[in-house]
XYZ file of C-alpha atoms in Angstrom:
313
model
C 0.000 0.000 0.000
C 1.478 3.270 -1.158
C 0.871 6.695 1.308
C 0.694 9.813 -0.887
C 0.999 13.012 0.557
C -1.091 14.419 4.133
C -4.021 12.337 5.167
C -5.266 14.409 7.905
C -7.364 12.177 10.214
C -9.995 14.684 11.591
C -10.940 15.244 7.642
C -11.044 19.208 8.249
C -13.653 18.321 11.525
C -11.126 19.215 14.370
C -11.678 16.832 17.215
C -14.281 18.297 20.162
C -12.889 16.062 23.374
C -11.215 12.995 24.228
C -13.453 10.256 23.350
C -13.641 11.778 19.524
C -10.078 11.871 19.373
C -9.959 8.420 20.251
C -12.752 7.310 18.186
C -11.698 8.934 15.030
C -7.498 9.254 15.452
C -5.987 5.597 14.885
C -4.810 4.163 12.151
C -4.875 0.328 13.017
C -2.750 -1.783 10.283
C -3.604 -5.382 9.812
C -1.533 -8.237 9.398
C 0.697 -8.982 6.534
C 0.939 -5.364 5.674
C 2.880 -3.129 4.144
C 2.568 0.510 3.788
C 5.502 2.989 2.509
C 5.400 6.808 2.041
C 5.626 7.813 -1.534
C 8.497 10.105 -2.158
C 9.153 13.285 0.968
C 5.737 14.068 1.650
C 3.806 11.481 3.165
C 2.468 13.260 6.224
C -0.034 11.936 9.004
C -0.202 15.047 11.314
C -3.471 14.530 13.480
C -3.337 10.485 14.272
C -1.216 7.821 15.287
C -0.235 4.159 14.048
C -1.181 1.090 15.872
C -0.156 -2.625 15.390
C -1.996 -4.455 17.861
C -1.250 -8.185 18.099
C -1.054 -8.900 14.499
C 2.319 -10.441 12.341
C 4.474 -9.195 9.550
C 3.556 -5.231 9.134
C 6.288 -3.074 7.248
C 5.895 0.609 7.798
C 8.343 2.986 5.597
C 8.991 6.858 5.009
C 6.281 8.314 6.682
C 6.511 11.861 9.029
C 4.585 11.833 11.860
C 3.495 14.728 14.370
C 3.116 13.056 17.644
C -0.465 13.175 18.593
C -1.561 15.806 21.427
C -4.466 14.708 23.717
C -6.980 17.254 23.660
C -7.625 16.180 27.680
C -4.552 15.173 29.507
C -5.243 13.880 33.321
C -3.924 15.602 36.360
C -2.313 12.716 38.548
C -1.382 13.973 41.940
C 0.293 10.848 42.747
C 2.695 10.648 39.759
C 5.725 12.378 41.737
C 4.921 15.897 42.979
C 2.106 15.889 40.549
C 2.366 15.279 36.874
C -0.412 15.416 33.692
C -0.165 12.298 31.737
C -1.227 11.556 28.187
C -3.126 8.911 25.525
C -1.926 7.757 22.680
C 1.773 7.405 20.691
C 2.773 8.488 17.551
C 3.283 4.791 16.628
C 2.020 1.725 18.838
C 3.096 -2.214 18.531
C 1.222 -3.773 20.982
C 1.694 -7.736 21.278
C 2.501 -7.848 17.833
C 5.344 -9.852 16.020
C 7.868 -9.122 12.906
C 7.587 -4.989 12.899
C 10.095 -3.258 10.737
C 9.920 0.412 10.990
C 12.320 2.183 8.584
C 12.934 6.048 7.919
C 10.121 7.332 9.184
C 10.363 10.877 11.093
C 8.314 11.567 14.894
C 8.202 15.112 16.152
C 6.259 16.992 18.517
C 6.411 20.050 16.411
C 4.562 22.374 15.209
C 3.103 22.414 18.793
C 6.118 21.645 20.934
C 5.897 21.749 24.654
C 6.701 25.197 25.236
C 3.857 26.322 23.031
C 1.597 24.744 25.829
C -0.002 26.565 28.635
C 0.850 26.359 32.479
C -1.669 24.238 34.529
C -2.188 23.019 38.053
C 0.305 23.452 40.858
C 1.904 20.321 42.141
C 2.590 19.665 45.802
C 5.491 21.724 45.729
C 3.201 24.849 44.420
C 5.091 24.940 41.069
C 2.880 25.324 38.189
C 3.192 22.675 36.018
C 3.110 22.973 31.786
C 0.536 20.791 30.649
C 1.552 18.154 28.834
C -0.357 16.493 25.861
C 2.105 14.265 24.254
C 2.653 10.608 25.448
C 5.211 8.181 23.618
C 6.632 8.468 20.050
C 7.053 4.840 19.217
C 6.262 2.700 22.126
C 6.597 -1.625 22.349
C 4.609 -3.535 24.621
C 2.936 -6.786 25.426
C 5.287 -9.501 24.347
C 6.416 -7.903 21.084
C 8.263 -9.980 19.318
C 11.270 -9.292 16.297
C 10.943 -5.560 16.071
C 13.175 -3.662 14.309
C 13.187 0.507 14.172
C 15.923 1.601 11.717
C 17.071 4.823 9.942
C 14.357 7.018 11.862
C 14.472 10.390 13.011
C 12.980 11.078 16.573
C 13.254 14.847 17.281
C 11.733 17.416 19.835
C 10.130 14.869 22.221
C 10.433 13.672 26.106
C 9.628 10.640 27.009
C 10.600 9.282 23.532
C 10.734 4.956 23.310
C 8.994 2.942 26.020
C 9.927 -0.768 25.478
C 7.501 -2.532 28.343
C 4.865 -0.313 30.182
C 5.331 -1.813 33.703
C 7.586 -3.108 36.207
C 4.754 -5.978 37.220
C 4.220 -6.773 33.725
C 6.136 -10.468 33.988
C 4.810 -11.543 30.937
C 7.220 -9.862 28.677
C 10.347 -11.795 29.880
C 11.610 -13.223 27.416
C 9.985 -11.024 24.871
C 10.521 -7.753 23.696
C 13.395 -8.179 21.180
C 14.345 -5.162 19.265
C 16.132 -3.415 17.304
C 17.276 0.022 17.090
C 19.609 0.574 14.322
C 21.239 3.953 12.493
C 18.575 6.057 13.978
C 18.984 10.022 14.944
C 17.447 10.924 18.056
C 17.821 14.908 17.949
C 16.491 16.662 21.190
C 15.061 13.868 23.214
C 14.503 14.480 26.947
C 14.782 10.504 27.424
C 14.011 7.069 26.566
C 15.421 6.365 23.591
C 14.927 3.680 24.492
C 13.549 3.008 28.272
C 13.329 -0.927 28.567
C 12.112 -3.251 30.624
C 12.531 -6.763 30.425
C 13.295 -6.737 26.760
C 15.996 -7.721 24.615
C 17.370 -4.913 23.088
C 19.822 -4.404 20.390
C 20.832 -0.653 20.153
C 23.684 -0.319 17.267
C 25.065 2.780 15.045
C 22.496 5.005 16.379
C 23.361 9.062 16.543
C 22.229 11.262 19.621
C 22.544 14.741 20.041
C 20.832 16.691 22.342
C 21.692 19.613 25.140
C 21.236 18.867 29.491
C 20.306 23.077 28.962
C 18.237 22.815 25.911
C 14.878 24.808 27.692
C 12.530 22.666 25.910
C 13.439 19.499 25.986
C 16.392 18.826 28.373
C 18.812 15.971 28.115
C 17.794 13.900 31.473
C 19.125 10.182 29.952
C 19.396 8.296 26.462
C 18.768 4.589 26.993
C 17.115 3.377 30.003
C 18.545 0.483 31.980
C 15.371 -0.166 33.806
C 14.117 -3.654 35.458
C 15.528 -7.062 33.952
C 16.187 -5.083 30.653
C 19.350 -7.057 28.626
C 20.297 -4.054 26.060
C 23.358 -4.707 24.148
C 25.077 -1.380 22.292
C 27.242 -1.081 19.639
C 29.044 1.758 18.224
C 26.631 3.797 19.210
C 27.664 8.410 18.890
C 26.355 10.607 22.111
C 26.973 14.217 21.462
C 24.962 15.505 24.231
C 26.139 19.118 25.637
C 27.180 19.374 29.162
C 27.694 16.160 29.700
C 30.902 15.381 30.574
C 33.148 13.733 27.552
C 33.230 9.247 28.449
C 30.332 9.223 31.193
C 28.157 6.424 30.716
C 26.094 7.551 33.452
C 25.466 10.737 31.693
C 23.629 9.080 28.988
C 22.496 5.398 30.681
C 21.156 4.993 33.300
C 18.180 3.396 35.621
C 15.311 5.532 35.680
C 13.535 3.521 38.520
C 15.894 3.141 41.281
C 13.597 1.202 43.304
C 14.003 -1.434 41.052
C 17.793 -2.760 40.440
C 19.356 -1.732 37.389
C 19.410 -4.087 34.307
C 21.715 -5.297 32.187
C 23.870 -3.426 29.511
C 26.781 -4.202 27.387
C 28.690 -1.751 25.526
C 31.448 -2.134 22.447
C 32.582 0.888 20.794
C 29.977 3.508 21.643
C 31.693 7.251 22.759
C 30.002 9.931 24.343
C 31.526 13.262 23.260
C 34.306 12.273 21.331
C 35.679 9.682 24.549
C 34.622 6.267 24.835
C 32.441 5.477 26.784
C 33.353 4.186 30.448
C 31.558 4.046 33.845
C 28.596 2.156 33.530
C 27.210 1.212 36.726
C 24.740 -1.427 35.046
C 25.165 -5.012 34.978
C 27.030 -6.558 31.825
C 25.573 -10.086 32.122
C 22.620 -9.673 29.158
C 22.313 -13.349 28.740
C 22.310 -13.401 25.278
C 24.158 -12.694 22.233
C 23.031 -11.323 18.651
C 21.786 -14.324 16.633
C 24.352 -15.745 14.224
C 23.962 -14.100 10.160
C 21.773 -11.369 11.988
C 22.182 -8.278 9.516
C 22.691 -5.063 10.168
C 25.193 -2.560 8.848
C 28.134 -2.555 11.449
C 29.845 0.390 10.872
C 32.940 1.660 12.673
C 31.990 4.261 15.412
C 33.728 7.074 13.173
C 31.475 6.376 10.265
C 28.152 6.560 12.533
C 27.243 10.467 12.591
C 27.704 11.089 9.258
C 25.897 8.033 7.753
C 22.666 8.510 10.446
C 22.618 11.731 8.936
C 22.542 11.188 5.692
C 20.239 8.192 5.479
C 17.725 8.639 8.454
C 14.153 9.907 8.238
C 11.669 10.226 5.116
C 12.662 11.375 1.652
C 15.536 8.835 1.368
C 14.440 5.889 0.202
């Protein structure tokens, strides 16, 4: 199936509430699909993607501008007080053999500074509400993902692999792939795992611990039982301090023990990357004739990019 240019999913009727949002916002692909962008313009900007327990989808060279929930909830409980969010910009929920390739996720035009201040949280700071959720999140026993040459720009809480701690079932589950993608300006998780097994190679971050928008908090997130293995993976993330693998990984739940990460090559501005505190016993290894493209941690900035997001296929 060939994408051609914007298909808008409120059809020129902007969405009144929540529940219209929901009812009229997804675009649900069914099994043995594929659907590619045709050339640089294929555009959803009001809707998501979701691939709910079905096998073999292919999704290709499509932008998308993460959806913004028209009525984010006020949870007092969620720290000092936090709004949360519906709905990613892509979904695979329970679903098996997912390739995602050069597609773009964004929070822009309406980035989260262009949002208004709402309640006050115990600590009587006004808090800006927040109407995005994930970009691309995998849950529910995925199985044989793989998220390559994508863009993910101007977005917090960017990759969620597992959505809870006392969600057992996905041991043993979860394996992805992250490979030659640019994550530009992401607050964190890129990705946050749990459980999974997680293969994070030749990917390109960049991002600011300052930026006012979307600060640099971590980059891949070493959270319960996850097994993540890295390769020659770039951080150029300002003010964090050149080498520091805490800087960039670490355990976002530290009531939980950290999980497992192993590192080859990766560098963190310009210095290889040293001083991990996670656990290197992932308790697997990459399957043998598994493809991907392997380059040398020199060649990795460069190549992400010129290759990653829509347009360059």
């Amino acid at each position: 199936m060939k994408w051609a240019s914007t298909i808008d999913m409120t059809e020129g009727k902007p969405y009144t509430n929540h529940d219209d949002q929901k009812n009229r916002g997804e675009t649900k692909l069914q099994p043995n699909t594929t659907i590619i962008g045709v050339g640089s313009n294929a555009y959803l900007p009001n809707g998501w993607f979701m691939i709910r327990k079905v096998d073999n989808v292919i999704i290709r060279n499509i932008k998308v501008t993460n959806p913004c929930d028209l009525e984010p909830e006020w949870d007092s409980n969620d720290g000092p007080g936090n709004y949360n969010s519906e709905w990613d910009g892509l979904t695979v929920d329970g679903a098996t053999h997912v390739w995602i390739d050069h597609m773009s996720f964004t929070d822009a035009p309406l980035t989260d500074d262009k949002l208004p201040l709402g309640k006050k949280d115990k600590n009587g700071v006004a808090k800006r509400v927040q109407c995005h959720d994930g970009a691309l999140d995998v849950k529910n026993a995925s199985d044989y993902v793989t998220v390559s040459n994508t863009v993910f720009e101007k977005h917090d809480k960017n990759d969620l692999i597992g959505q809870s701690d006392s969600n057992t079932s996905d041991e043993g589950h979860q394996t992805i792939s992250f490979v030659g993608n640019l994550f530009r300006d992401i607050g964190q998780r890129a990705p946050r795992v749990r459980f999974g097994m997680v293969h994070a190679a030749n990917n390109y971050y960049v991002g600011s611990k300052s930026d006012p928008t979307y600060p640099h908090l971590y980059s891949i997130g070493t959270g319960l039982r996850s097994k993540i293995i890295s390769d020659n993976n770039v951080f150029e993330i300002t003010g964090a301090a050149a080498c520091s693998c805490t800087a960039v990984v670490k355990n976002p739940n530290t009531d939980n023990p950290e999980g497992n990460f192993k590192d080859t090559g990766s560098i963190v501005n310009g210095t290889t990357l040293t001083g991990c505190t996670a656990p290197t016993a992932v308790g697997w290894s990459l399957p043998s004739g598994y493809p991907y493209p392997k380059l040398a941690t020199s060649q990795v900035k460069a190549a992400v990019l010129a290759n990653a997001g829509t347009g360059k296929i």
